[in-house]
Backbone as XML, in Angstrom:
<?xml version="1.0"?>
<chain id="A" units="angstrom">
  <residue number="1" name="UNK">
    <atom name="N" x="0.855" y="-1.191" z="0.000"/>
    <atom name="CA" x="0.000" y="0.000" z="0.000"/>
    <atom name="C" x="0.888" y="1.239" z="0.000"/>
  </residue>
  <residue number="2" name="UNK">
    <atom name="N" x="0.590" y="2.138" z="-0.902"/>
    <atom name="CA" x="1.368" y="3.373" z="-0.967"/>
    <atom name="C" x="0.458" y="4.543" z="-1.311"/>
  </residue>
  <residue number="3" name="UNK">
    <atom name="N" x="0.643" y="5.641" z="-0.584"/>
    <atom name="CA" x="-0.045" y="6.899" z="-0.848"/>
    <atom name="C" x="1.025" y="7.970" z="-0.990"/>
  </residue>
  <residue number="4" name="UNK">
    <atom name="N" x="0.935" y="8.743" z="-2.056"/>
    <atom name="CA" x="1.927" y="9.794" z="-2.295"/>
    <atom name="C" x="1.202" y="11.096" z="-2.569"/>
  </residue>
  <residue number="5" name="UNK">
    <atom name="N" x="1.394" y="12.060" z="-1.663"/>
    <atom name="CA" x="0.777" y="13.370" z="-1.825"/>
    <atom name="C" x="1.694" y="14.302" z="-2.599"/>
  </residue>
  <residue number="6" name="UNK">
    <atom name="N" x="1.091" y="15.276" z="-3.245"/>
    <atom name="CA" x="1.841" y="16.316" z="-3.928"/>
    <atom name="C" x="0.950" y="17.554" z="-4.036"/>
  </residue>
  <residue number="7" name="UNK">
    <atom name="N" x="1.567" y="18.649" z="-4.449"/>
    <atom name="CA" x="0.812" y="19.866" z="-4.675"/>
    <atom name="C" x="0.981" y="20.937" z="-3.618"/>
  </residue>
  <residue number="8" name="UNK">
    <atom name="N" x="1.627" y="20.582" z="-2.506"/>
    <atom name="CA" x="1.846" y="21.591" z="-1.488"/>
    <atom name="C" x="2.775" y="22.683" z="-1.992"/>
  </residue>
  <residue number="9" name="UNK">
    <atom name="N" x="2.580" y="23.892" z="-1.465"/>
    <atom name="CA" x="3.372" y="25.020" z="-1.941"/>
    <atom name="C" x="3.260" y="26.179" z="-0.963"/>
  </residue>
  <residue number="10" name="UNK">
    <atom name="N" x="4.030" y="27.206" z="-1.242"/>
    <atom name="CA" x="3.928" y="28.475" z="-0.531"/>
    <atom name="C" x="2.965" y="29.354" z="-1.316"/>
  </residue>
  <residue number="11" name="UNK">
    <atom name="N" x="1.885" y="29.776" z="-0.661"/>
    <atom name="CA" x="0.898" y="30.630" z="-1.312"/>
    <atom name="C" x="0.604" y="31.830" z="-0.430"/>
  </residue>
  <residue number="12" name="UNK">
    <atom name="N" x="0.051" y="32.851" z="-1.035"/>
    <atom name="CA" x="-0.296" y="34.050" z="-0.274"/>
    <atom name="C" x="-1.675" y="33.918" z="0.350"/>
  </residue>
  <residue number="13" name="UNK">
    <atom name="N" x="-1.886" y="34.682" z="1.379"/>
    <atom name="CA" x="-3.182" y="34.770" z="2.046"/>
    <atom name="C" x="-4.271" y="35.005" z="0.987"/>
  </residue>
  <residue number="14" name="UNK">
    <atom name="N" x="-5.322" y="34.191" z="1.030"/>
    <atom name="CA" x="-6.394" y="34.309" z="0.058"/>
    <atom name="C" x="-6.206" y="33.479" z="-1.195"/>
  </residue>
  <residue number="15" name="UNK">
    <atom name="N" x="-5.066" y="32.812" z="-1.284"/>
    <atom name="CA" x="-4.768" y="32.018" z="-2.473"/>
    <atom name="C" x="-5.466" y="30.675" z="-2.500"/>
  </residue>
  <residue number="16" name="UNK">
    <atom name="N" x="-5.218" y="29.945" z="-3.587"/>
    <atom name="CA" x="-5.842" y="28.634" z="-3.783"/>
    <atom name="C" x="-4.773" y="27.596" z="-4.089"/>
  </residue>
  <residue number="17" name="UNK">
    <atom name="N" x="-5.132" y="26.345" z="-3.828"/>
    <atom name="CA" x="-4.190" y="25.256" z="-4.048"/>
    <atom name="C" x="-4.968" y="23.965" z="-4.224"/>
  </residue>
  <residue number="18" name="UNK">
    <atom name="N" x="-4.452" y="23.066" z="-5.051"/>
    <atom name="CA" x="-5.036" y="21.734" z="-5.176"/>
    <atom name="C" x="-3.983" y="20.692" z="-4.820"/>
  </residue>
  <residue number="19" name="UNK">
    <atom name="N" x="-4.304" y="19.873" z="-3.854"/>
    <atom name="CA" x="-3.428" y="18.783" z="-3.452"/>
    <atom name="C" x="-3.877" y="17.498" z="-4.142"/>
  </residue>
  <residue number="20" name="UNK">
    <atom name="N" x="-2.912" y="16.645" z="-4.449"/>
    <atom name="CA" x="-3.208" y="15.361" z="-5.083"/>
    <atom name="C" x="-2.618" y="14.231" z="-4.260"/>
  </residue>
  <residue number="21" name="UNK">
    <atom name="N" x="-3.250" y="13.082" z="-4.370"/>
    <atom name="CA" x="-2.775" y="11.883" z="-3.678"/>
    <atom name="C" x="-2.926" y="10.709" z="-4.642"/>
  </residue>
  <residue number="22" name="UNK">
    <atom name="N" x="-1.818" y="10.079" z="-4.953"/>
    <atom name="CA" x="-1.840" y="8.900" z="-5.817"/>
    <atom name="C" x="-1.741" y="7.667" z="-4.933"/>
  </residue>
  <residue number="23" name="UNK">
    <atom name="N" x="-2.653" y="6.724" z="-5.146"/>
    <atom name="CA" x="-2.699" y="5.517" z="-4.321"/>
    <atom name="C" x="-2.352" y="4.293" z="-5.150"/>
  </residue>
  <residue number="24" name="UNK">
    <atom name="N" x="-1.723" y="3.326" z="-4.518"/>
    <atom name="CA" x="-1.396" y="2.087" z="-5.214"/>
    <atom name="C" x="-1.279" y="0.950" z="-4.218"/>
  </residue>
  <residue number="25" name="UNK">
    <atom name="N" x="-1.388" y="-0.282" z="-4.740"/>
    <atom name="CA" x="-1.182" y="-1.450" z="-3.897"/>
    <atom name="C" x="-2.431" y="-2.047" z="-3.283"/>
  </residue>
  <residue number="26" name="UNK">
    <atom name="N" x="-3.592" y="-1.510" z="-3.622"/>
    <atom name="CA" x="-4.850" y="-2.035" z="-3.102"/>
    <atom name="C" x="-5.971" y="-1.631" z="-4.062"/>
  </residue>
  <residue number="27" name="UNK">
    <atom name="N" x="-7.174" y="-2.095" z="-3.774"/>
    <atom name="CA" x="-8.318" y="-1.782" z="-4.635"/>
    <atom name="C" x="-8.822" y="-0.394" z="-4.328"/>
  </residue>
  <residue number="28" name="UNK">
    <atom name="N" x="-8.524" y="0.529" z="-5.228"/>
    <atom name="CA" x="-8.824" y="1.950" z="-5.007"/>
    <atom name="C" x="-10.325" y="2.210" z="-4.958"/>
  </residue>
  <residue number="29" name="UNK">
    <atom name="N" x="-11.072" y="1.586" z="-5.858"/>
    <atom name="CA" x="-12.469" y="1.951" z="-6.055"/>
    <atom name="C" x="-13.372" y="1.662" z="-4.867"/>
  </residue>
  <residue number="30" name="UNK">
    <atom name="N" x="-12.969" y="0.760" z="-3.993"/>
    <atom name="CA" x="-13.822" y="0.404" z="-2.865"/>
    <atom name="C" x="-13.368" y="1.042" z="-1.552"/>
  </residue>
  <residue number="31" name="UNK">
    <atom name="N" x="-12.412" y="1.922" z="-1.634"/>
    <atom name="CA" x="-11.863" y="2.541" z="-0.429"/>
    <atom name="C" x="-12.313" y="3.989" z="-0.269"/>
  </residue>
  <residue number="32" name="UNK">
    <atom name="N" x="-12.465" y="4.390" z="0.981"/>
    <atom name="CA" x="-12.655" y="5.803" z="1.303"/>
    <atom name="C" x="-11.289" y="6.424" z="1.581"/>
  </residue>
  <residue number="33" name="UNK">
    <atom name="N" x="-11.182" y="7.711" z="1.354"/>
    <atom name="CA" x="-9.941" y="8.434" z="1.576"/>
    <atom name="C" x="-10.226" y="9.705" z="2.363"/>
  </residue>
  <residue number="34" name="UNK">
    <atom name="N" x="-9.276" y="10.048" z="3.191"/>
    <atom name="CA" x="-9.402" y="11.262" z="3.986"/>
    <atom name="C" x="-8.194" y="12.158" z="3.785"/>
  </residue>
  <residue number="35" name="UNK">
    <atom name="N" x="-8.436" y="13.445" z="3.876"/>
    <atom name="CA" x="-7.352" y="14.423" z="3.961"/>
    <atom name="C" x="-7.330" y="14.936" z="5.403"/>
  </residue>
  <residue number="36" name="UNK">
    <atom name="N" x="-6.133" y="14.988" z="5.948"/>
    <atom name="CA" x="-5.940" y="15.516" z="7.290"/>
    <atom name="C" x="-4.756" y="16.470" z="7.245"/>
  </residue>
  <residue number="37" name="UNK">
    <atom name="N" x="-4.534" y="17.183" z="8.324"/>
    <atom name="CA" x="-3.380" y="18.074" z="8.377"/>
    <atom name="C" x="-2.880" y="18.184" z="9.805"/>
  </residue>
  <residue number="38" name="UNK">
    <atom name="N" x="-1.608" y="18.550" z="9.905"/>
    <atom name="CA" x="-1.015" y="18.780" z="11.210"/>
    <atom name="C" x="-0.139" y="20.008" z="11.154"/>
  </residue>
  <residue number="39" name="UNK">
    <atom name="N" x="-0.518" y="20.998" z="11.933"/>
    <atom name="CA" x="0.274" y="22.212" z="12.040"/>
    <atom name="C" x="1.306" y="22.027" z="13.146"/>
  </residue>
  <residue number="40" name="UNK">
    <atom name="N" x="2.406" y="22.767" z="13.093"/>
    <atom name="CA" x="3.435" y="22.635" z="14.132"/>
    <atom name="C" x="2.869" y="22.834" z="15.526"/>
  </residue>
  <residue number="41" name="UNK">
    <atom name="N" x="3.132" y="21.873" z="16.387"/>
    <atom name="CA" x="2.685" y="21.982" z="17.766"/>
    <atom name="C" x="1.222" y="21.680" z="17.998"/>
  </residue>
  <residue number="42" name="UNK">
    <atom name="N" x="0.528" y="21.260" z="16.935"/>
    <atom name="CA" x="-0.907" y="20.992" z="17.073"/>
    <atom name="C" x="-1.217" y="19.530" z="16.754"/>
  </residue>
  <residue number="43" name="UNK">
    <atom name="N" x="-2.402" y="19.108" z="17.149"/>
    <atom name="CA" x="-2.821" y="17.737" z="16.886"/>
    <atom name="C" x="-3.222" y="17.562" z="15.423"/>
  </residue>
  <residue number="44" name="UNK">
    <atom name="N" x="-3.245" y="16.312" z="15.030"/>
    <atom name="CA" x="-3.704" y="15.962" z="13.706"/>
    <atom name="C" x="-5.176" y="16.340" z="13.563"/>
  </residue>
  <residue number="45" name="UNK">
    <atom name="N" x="-5.528" y="16.995" z="12.474"/>
    <atom name="CA" x="-6.885" y="17.487" z="12.258"/>
    <atom name="C" x="-7.471" y="16.875" z="10.991"/>
  </residue>
  <residue number="46" name="UNK">
    <atom name="N" x="-8.621" y="16.237" z="11.125"/>
    <atom name="CA" x="-9.325" y="15.719" z="9.957"/>
    <atom name="C" x="-9.978" y="16.855" z="9.197"/>
  </residue>
  <residue number="47" name="UNK">
    <atom name="N" x="-9.899" y="16.825" z="7.864"/>
    <atom name="CA" x="-10.484" y="17.868" z="7.027"/>
    <atom name="C" x="-11.664" y="17.364" z="6.214"/>
  </residue>
  <residue number="48" name="UNK">
    <atom name="N" x="-11.507" y="16.216" z="5.567"/>
    <atom name="CA" x="-12.526" y="15.782" z="4.631"/>
    <atom name="C" x="-12.347" y="14.303" z="4.296"/>
  </residue>
  <residue number="49" name="UNK">
    <atom name="N" x="-13.449" y="13.666" z="3.930"/>
    <atom name="CA" x="-13.442" y="12.279" z="3.494"/>
    <atom name="C" x="-14.277" y="12.137" z="2.230"/>
  </residue>
  <residue number="50" name="UNK">
    <atom name="N" x="-13.786" y="11.318" z="1.308"/>
    <atom name="CA" x="-14.579" y="10.949" z="0.138"/>
    <atom name="C" x="-14.737" y="9.433" z="0.167"/>
  </residue>
  <residue number="51" name="UNK">
    <atom name="N" x="-15.967" y="8.970" z="0.030"/>
    <atom name="CA" x="-16.284" y="7.554" z="0.103"/>
    <atom name="C" x="-16.308" y="6.940" z="-1.292"/>
  </residue>
  <residue number="52" name="UNK">
    <atom name="N" x="-16.446" y="5.622" z="-1.329"/>
    <atom name="CA" x="-16.370" y="4.898" z="-2.598"/>
    <atom name="C" x="-17.441" y="5.351" z="-3.585"/>
  </residue>
  <residue number="53" name="UNK">
    <atom name="N" x="-18.605" y="5.727" z="-3.067"/>
    <atom name="CA" x="-19.684" y="6.142" z="-3.972"/>
    <atom name="C" x="-19.651" y="7.641" z="-4.268"/>
  </residue>
  <residue number="54" name="UNK">
    <atom name="N" x="-18.609" y="8.319" z="-3.816"/>
    <atom name="CA" x="-18.461" y="9.737" z="-4.096"/>
    <atom name="C" x="-19.011" y="10.665" z="-3.024"/>
  </residue>
  <residue number="55" name="UNK">
    <atom name="N" x="-19.685" y="10.117" z="-2.029"/>
    <atom name="CA" x="-20.165" y="10.970" z="-0.931"/>
    <atom name="C" x="-18.988" y="11.621" z="-0.242"/>
  </residue>
  <residue number="56" name="UNK">
    <atom name="N" x="-19.226" y="12.810" z="0.291"/>
    <atom name="CA" x="-18.152" y="13.559" z="0.935"/>
    <atom name="C" x="-18.580" y="14.098" z="2.288"/>
  </residue>
  <residue number="57" name="UNK">
    <atom name="N" x="-17.623" y="14.253" z="3.152"/>
    <atom name="CA" x="-17.811" y="14.888" z="4.454"/>
    <atom name="C" x="-16.715" y="15.919" z="4.639"/>
  </residue>
  <residue number="58" name="UNK">
    <atom name="N" x="-17.050" y="16.991" z="5.366"/>
    <atom name="CA" x="-16.076" y="18.049" z="5.621"/>
    <atom name="C" x="-16.166" y="18.496" z="7.076"/>
  </residue>
  <residue number="59" name="UNK">
    <atom name="N" x="-15.015" y="18.887" z="7.599"/>
    <atom name="CA" x="-15.021" y="19.553" z="8.893"/>
    <atom name="C" x="-15.653" y="20.929" z="8.701"/>
  </residue>
  <residue number="60" name="UNK">
    <atom name="N" x="-16.385" y="21.395" z="9.702"/>
    <atom name="CA" x="-17.133" y="22.646" z="9.550"/>
    <atom name="C" x="-16.241" y="23.814" z="9.131"/>
  </residue>
  <residue number="61" name="UNK">
    <atom name="N" x="-15.021" y="23.852" z="9.650"/>
    <atom name="CA" x="-14.144" y="24.998" z="9.384"/>
    <atom name="C" x="-13.689" y="25.072" z="7.930"/>
  </residue>
  <residue number="62" name="UNK">
    <atom name="N" x="-13.837" y="23.971" z="7.196"/>
    <atom name="CA" x="-13.389" y="23.963" z="5.807"/>
    <atom name="C" x="-14.543" y="23.968" z="4.815"/>
  </residue>
  <residue number="63" name="UNK">
    <atom name="N" x="-15.764" y="23.863" z="5.300"/>
    <atom name="CA" x="-16.912" y="23.860" z="4.382"/>
    <atom name="C" x="-16.956" y="25.174" z="3.620"/>
  </residue>
  <residue number="64" name="UNK">
    <atom name="N" x="-17.099" y="25.082" z="2.320"/>
    <atom name="CA" x="-17.121" y="26.254" z="1.477"/>
    <atom name="C" x="-15.745" y="26.694" z="1.027"/>
  </residue>
  <residue number="65" name="UNK">
    <atom name="N" x="-14.691" y="26.146" z="1.632"/>
    <atom name="CA" x="-13.325" y="26.526" z="1.257"/>
    <atom name="C" x="-12.553" y="25.375" z="0.640"/>
  </residue>
  <residue number="66" name="UNK">
    <atom name="N" x="-13.101" y="24.174" z="0.704"/>
    <atom name="CA" x="-12.380" y="23.077" z="0.085"/>
    <atom name="C" x="-13.343" y="22.073" z="-0.520"/>
  </residue>
  <residue number="67" name="UNK">
    <atom name="N" x="-12.849" y="21.343" z="-1.502"/>
    <atom name="CA" x="-13.612" y="20.317" z="-2.188"/>
    <atom name="C" x="-12.741" y="19.085" z="-2.341"/>
  </residue>
  <residue number="68" name="UNK">
    <atom name="N" x="-13.237" y="17.956" z="-1.862"/>
    <atom name="CA" x="-12.524" y="16.697" z="-2.042"/>
    <atom name="C" x="-13.146" y="15.955" z="-3.211"/>
  </residue>
  <residue number="69" name="UNK">
    <atom name="N" x="-12.322" y="15.272" z="-3.981"/>
    <atom name="CA" x="-12.825" y="14.507" z="-5.109"/>
    <atom name="C" x="-11.902" y="13.330" z="-5.374"/>
  </residue>
  <residue number="70" name="UNK">
    <atom name="N" x="-12.357" y="12.425" z="-6.221"/>
    <atom name="CA" x="-11.550" y="11.264" z="-6.559"/>
    <atom name="C" x="-11.680" y="10.949" z="-8.045"/>
  </residue>
  <residue number="71" name="UNK">
    <atom name="N" x="-10.628" y="10.375" z="-8.596"/>
    <atom name="CA" x="-10.635" y="9.927" z="-9.982"/>
    <atom name="C" x="-10.262" y="8.447" z="-9.946"/>
  </residue>
  <residue number="72" name="UNK">
    <atom name="N" x="-11.256" y="7.593" z="-10.066"/>
    <atom name="CA" x="-11.015" y="6.156" z="-9.950"/>
    <atom name="C" x="-10.170" y="5.622" z="-11.113"/>
  </residue>
  <residue number="73" name="UNK">
    <atom name="N" x="-10.242" y="6.283" z="-12.258"/>
    <atom name="CA" x="-9.454" y="5.828" z="-13.408"/>
    <atom name="C" x="-7.957" y="6.084" z="-13.199"/>
  </residue>
  <residue number="74" name="UNK">
    <atom name="N" x="-7.655" y="7.092" z="-12.379"/>
    <atom name="CA" x="-6.254" y="7.451" z="-12.151"/>
    <atom name="C" x="-5.762" y="7.071" z="-10.755"/>
  </residue>
  <residue number="75" name="UNK">
    <atom name="N" x="-6.632" y="6.475" z="-9.953"/>
    <atom name="CA" x="-6.276" y="6.153" z="-8.559"/>
    <atom name="C" x="-5.780" y="7.392" z="-7.812"/>
  </residue>
  <residue number="76" name="UNK">
    <atom name="N" x="-6.486" y="8.476" z="-7.998"/>
    <atom name="CA" x="-6.074" y="9.725" z="-7.373"/>
    <atom name="C" x="-7.214" y="10.360" z="-6.573"/>
  </residue>
  <residue number="77" name="UNK">
    <atom name="N" x="-6.819" y="11.031" z="-5.520"/>
    <atom name="CA" x="-7.735" y="11.800" z="-4.682"/>
    <atom name="C" x="-7.209" y="13.228" z="-4.643"/>
  </residue>
  <residue number="78" name="UNK">
    <atom name="N" x="-8.115" y="14.187" z="-4.629"/>
    <atom name="CA" x="-7.721" y="15.595" z="-4.684"/>
    <atom name="C" x="-8.367" y="16.375" z="-3.541"/>
  </residue>
  <residue number="79" name="UNK">
    <atom name="N" x="-7.714" y="17.460" z="-3.180"/>
    <atom name="CA" x="-8.291" y="18.411" z="-2.244"/>
    <atom name="C" x="-8.048" y="19.805" z="-2.807"/>
  </residue>
  <residue number="80" name="UNK">
    <atom name="N" x="-9.111" y="20.414" z="-3.275"/>
    <atom name="CA" x="-9.033" y="21.773" z="-3.774"/>
    <atom name="C" x="-9.337" y="22.720" z="-2.614"/>
  </residue>
  <residue number="81" name="UNK">
    <atom name="N" x="-8.463" y="23.671" z="-2.397"/>
    <atom name="CA" x="-8.637" y="24.619" z="-1.304"/>
    <atom name="C" x="-8.587" y="26.045" z="-1.832"/>
  </residue>
  <residue number="82" name="UNK">
    <atom name="N" x="-9.428" y="26.876" z="-1.287"/>
    <atom name="CA" x="-9.465" y="28.272" z="-1.712"/>
    <atom name="C" x="-9.513" y="29.170" z="-0.488"/>
  </residue>
  <residue number="83" name="UNK">
    <atom name="N" x="-9.294" y="30.476" z="-0.737"/>
    <atom name="CA" x="-9.301" y="31.459" z="0.344"/>
    <atom name="C" x="-8.433" y="30.987" z="1.516"/>
  </residue>
  <residue number="84" name="UNK">
    <atom name="N" x="-7.237" y="30.545" z="1.187"/>
    <atom name="CA" x="-6.338" y="30.022" z="2.212"/>
    <atom name="C" x="-5.886" y="31.123" z="3.152"/>
  </residue>
  <residue number="85" name="UNK">
    <atom name="N" x="-5.715" y="30.749" z="4.435"/>
    <atom name="CA" x="-5.326" y="31.691" z="5.468"/>
    <atom name="C" x="-4.033" y="31.203" z="6.109"/>
  </residue>
  <residue number="86" name="UNK">
    <atom name="N" x="-3.305" y="32.078" z="6.759"/>
    <atom name="CA" x="-2.062" y="31.645" z="7.412"/>
    <atom name="C" x="-2.272" y="30.470" z="8.376"/>
  </residue>
  <residue number="87" name="UNK">
    <atom name="N" x="-3.419" y="30.420" z="9.013"/>
    <atom name="CA" x="-3.687" y="29.319" z="9.941"/>
    <atom name="C" x="-3.912" y="27.981" z="9.232"/>
  </residue>
  <residue number="88" name="UNK">
    <atom name="N" x="-3.973" y="27.984" z="7.902"/>
    <atom name="CA" x="-4.052" y="26.742" z="7.145"/>
    <atom name="C" x="-2.668" y="26.138" z="6.912"/>
  </residue>
  <residue number="89" name="UNK">
    <atom name="N" x="-1.633" y="26.847" z="7.320"/>
    <atom name="CA" x="-0.274" y="26.331" z="7.182"/>
    <atom name="C" x="-0.114" y="25.045" z="7.975"/>
  </residue>
  <residue number="90" name="UNK">
    <atom name="N" x="0.284" y="23.975" z="7.282"/>
    <atom name="CA" x="0.383" y="22.666" z="7.927"/>
    <atom name="C" x="0.955" y="21.664" z="6.936"/>
  </residue>
  <residue number="91" name="UNK">
    <atom name="N" x="1.239" y="20.496" z="7.459"/>
    <atom name="CA" x="1.596" y="19.352" z="6.627"/>
    <atom name="C" x="0.304" y="18.599" z="6.359"/>
  </residue>
  <residue number="92" name="UNK">
    <atom name="N" x="-0.038" y="18.409" z="5.100"/>
    <atom name="CA" x="-1.298" y="17.800" z="4.714"/>
    <atom name="C" x="-1.068" y="16.346" z="4.303"/>
  </residue>
  <residue number="93" name="UNK">
    <atom name="N" x="-1.910" y="15.477" z="4.842"/>
    <atom name="CA" x="-1.785" y="14.048" z="4.602"/>
    <atom name="C" x="-3.030" y="13.466" z="3.950"/>
  </residue>
  <residue number="94" name="UNK">
    <atom name="N" x="-2.792" y="12.488" z="3.105"/>
    <atom name="CA" x="-3.833" y="11.652" z="2.545"/>
    <atom name="C" x="-3.775" y="10.315" z="3.283"/>
  </residue>
  <residue number="95" name="UNK">
    <atom name="N" x="-4.927" y="9.731" z="3.587"/>
    <atom name="CA" x="-4.934" y="8.481" z="4.337"/>
    <atom name="C" x="-6.129" y="7.625" z="3.959"/>
  </residue>
  <residue number="96" name="UNK">
    <atom name="N" x="-6.015" y="6.336" z="4.229"/>
    <atom name="CA" x="-7.118" y="5.421" z="3.987"/>
    <atom name="C" x="-7.064" y="4.268" z="4.976"/>
  </residue>
  <residue number="97" name="UNK">
    <atom name="N" x="-8.233" y="3.718" z="5.272"/>
    <atom name="CA" x="-8.325" y="2.520" z="6.101"/>
    <atom name="C" x="-8.549" y="1.285" z="5.235"/>
  </residue>
  <residue number="98" name="UNK">
    <atom name="N" x="-8.497" y="1.498" z="3.923"/>
    <atom name="CA" x="-8.689" y="0.492" z="2.872"/>
    <atom name="C" x="-10.159" y="0.140" z="2.658"/>
  </residue>
  <residue number="99" name="UNK">
    <atom name="N" x="-10.980" y="0.192" z="3.665"/>
    <atom name="CA" x="-12.407" y="-0.048" z="3.484"/>
    <atom name="C" x="-13.149" y="1.246" z="3.206"/>
  </residue>
  <residue number="100" name="UNK">
    <atom name="N" x="-14.461" y="1.156" z="3.075"/>
    <atom name="CA" x="-15.269" y="2.332" z="2.736"/>
    <atom name="C" x="-15.765" y="3.013" z="4.002"/>
  </residue>
  <residue number="101" name="UNK">
    <atom name="N" x="-14.841" y="3.389" z="4.853"/>
    <atom name="CA" x="-15.176" y="4.115" z="6.082"/>
    <atom name="C" x="-13.949" y="4.905" z="6.509"/>
  </residue>
  <residue number="102" name="UNK">
    <atom name="N" x="-14.178" y="5.796" z="7.439"/>
    <atom name="CA" x="-13.091" y="6.577" z="8.022"/>
    <atom name="C" x="-13.334" y="6.678" z="9.512"/>
  </residue>
  <residue number="103" name="UNK">
    <atom name="N" x="-12.262" y="6.790" z="10.260"/>
    <atom name="CA" x="-12.354" y="6.822" z="11.713"/>
    <atom name="C" x="-11.926" y="8.184" z="12.239"/>
  </residue>
  <residue number="104" name="UNK">
    <atom name="N" x="-12.699" y="8.699" z="13.193"/>
    <atom name="CA" x="-12.321" y="9.946" z="13.859"/>
    <atom name="C" x="-12.108" y="9.679" z="15.343"/>
  </residue>
  <residue number="105" name="UNK">
    <atom name="N" x="-11.176" y="10.319" z="15.973"/>
    <atom name="CA" x="-10.213" y="11.249" z="15.378"/>
    <atom name="C" x="-9.158" y="10.504" z="14.576"/>
  </residue>
  <residue number="106" name="UNK">
    <atom name="N" x="-8.514" y="11.176" z="13.635"/>
    <atom name="CA" x="-7.492" y="10.507" z="12.837"/>
    <atom name="C" x="-6.285" y="10.150" z="13.696"/>
  </residue>
  <residue number="107" name="UNK">
    <atom name="N" x="-5.708" y="9.006" z="13.381"/>
    <atom name="CA" x="-4.542" y="8.544" z="14.124"/>
    <atom name="C" x="-3.552" y="7.923" z="13.156"/>
  </residue>
  <residue number="108" name="UNK">
    <atom name="N" x="-2.279" y="8.253" z="13.326"/>
    <atom name="CA" x="-1.247" y="7.725" z="12.440"/>
    <atom name="C" x="-1.117" y="6.211" z="12.537"/>
  </residue>
  <residue number="109" name="UNK">
    <atom name="N" x="-1.526" y="5.645" z="13.676"/>
    <atom name="CA" x="-1.366" y="4.203" z="13.843"/>
    <atom name="C" x="-2.578" y="3.433" z="13.330"/>
  </residue>
  <residue number="110" name="UNK">
    <atom name="N" x="-3.515" y="4.146" z="12.691"/>
    <atom name="CA" x="-4.673" y="3.478" z="12.094"/>
    <atom name="C" x="-4.697" y="3.805" z="10.607"/>
  </residue>
  <residue number="111" name="UNK">
    <atom name="N" x="-4.619" y="2.774" z="9.804"/>
    <atom name="CA" x="-4.703" y="2.951" z="8.377"/>
    <atom name="C" x="-3.349" y="3.197" z="7.736"/>
  </residue>
  <residue number="112" name="UNK">
    <atom name="N" x="-3.431" y="3.690" z="6.513"/>
    <atom name="CA" x="-2.240" y="3.930" z="5.719"/>
    <atom name="C" x="-2.172" y="5.413" z="5.367"/>
  </residue>
  <residue number="113" name="UNK">
    <atom name="N" x="-0.971" y="5.933" z="5.450"/>
    <atom name="CA" x="-0.768" y="7.374" z="5.303"/>
    <atom name="C" x="0.333" y="7.654" z="4.303"/>
  </residue>
  <residue number="114" name="UNK">
    <atom name="N" x="0.216" y="8.783" z="3.631"/>
    <atom name="CA" x="1.307" y="9.256" z="2.812"/>
    <atom name="C" x="2.328" y="9.975" z="3.665"/>
  </residue>
  <residue number="115" name="UNK">
    <atom name="N" x="3.333" y="10.524" z="2.986"/>
    <atom name="CA" x="4.410" y="11.213" z="3.710"/>
    <atom name="C" x="4.066" y="12.668" z="4.005"/>
  </residue>
  <residue number="116" name="UNK">
    <atom name="N" x="3.005" y="13.147" z="3.383"/>
    <atom name="CA" x="2.563" y="14.517" z="3.610"/>
    <atom name="C" x="3.118" y="15.487" z="2.579"/>
  </residue>
  <residue number="117" name="UNK">
    <atom name="N" x="2.405" y="16.582" z="2.391"/>
    <atom name="CA" x="2.855" y="17.653" z="1.512"/>
    <atom name="C" x="2.634" y="18.970" z="2.245"/>
  </residue>
  <residue number="118" name="UNK">
    <atom name="N" x="3.634" y="19.830" z="2.223"/>
    <atom name="CA" x="3.626" y="21.063" z="3.032"/>
    <atom name="C" x="2.871" y="22.184" z="2.324"/>
  </residue>
  <residue number="119" name="UNK">
    <atom name="N" x="1.939" y="22.765" z="3.048"/>
    <atom name="CA" x="1.241" y="23.966" z="2.589"/>
    <atom name="C" x="1.601" y="25.098" z="3.533"/>
  </residue>
  <residue number="120" name="UNK">
    <atom name="N" x="2.126" y="26.169" z="2.979"/>
    <atom name="CA" x="2.480" y="27.337" z="3.765"/>
    <atom name="C" x="1.764" y="28.539" z="3.183"/>
  </residue>
  <residue number="121" name="UNK">
    <atom name="N" x="1.014" y="29.236" z="4.030"/>
    <atom name="CA" x="0.264" y="30.406" z="3.599"/>
    <atom name="C" x="0.875" y="31.633" z="4.257"/>
  </residue>
  <residue number="122" name="UNK">
    <atom name="N" x="1.351" y="32.532" z="3.447"/>
    <atom name="CA" x="1.987" y="33.739" z="3.967"/>
    <atom name="C" x="0.979" y="34.873" z="4.080"/>
  </residue>
  <residue number="123" name="UNK">
    <atom name="N" x="1.186" y="35.692" z="5.102"/>
    <atom name="CA" x="0.257" y="36.815" z="5.321"/>
    <atom name="C" x="0.735" y="38.068" z="4.617"/>
  </residue>
</chain>
């Protein structure tokens, strides 16, 4: 099982960014995927989940500012973010439990995780 995130960058306050996660080593189409993030000195924070049938969930603080999606043909999951703020600065992770569910709160010792991609928002 492998998850590889990309797309993190340095952006200005109010900017937009799309993160990507390429998955391999398991059956992509039947799995749910989550995006989480961890800012320095803070706990891991769940942001969004996309399920096998395309249903999505979002943390309240990100509703209206991000969109999660998946491309089953490419084994990829995306997180589009807009109106980014300095407090969105964090290491962003893609994760899966391999089945069509997600567990809260997110934990590194549950499921499979990528190495993370850094998003830095400057003021």
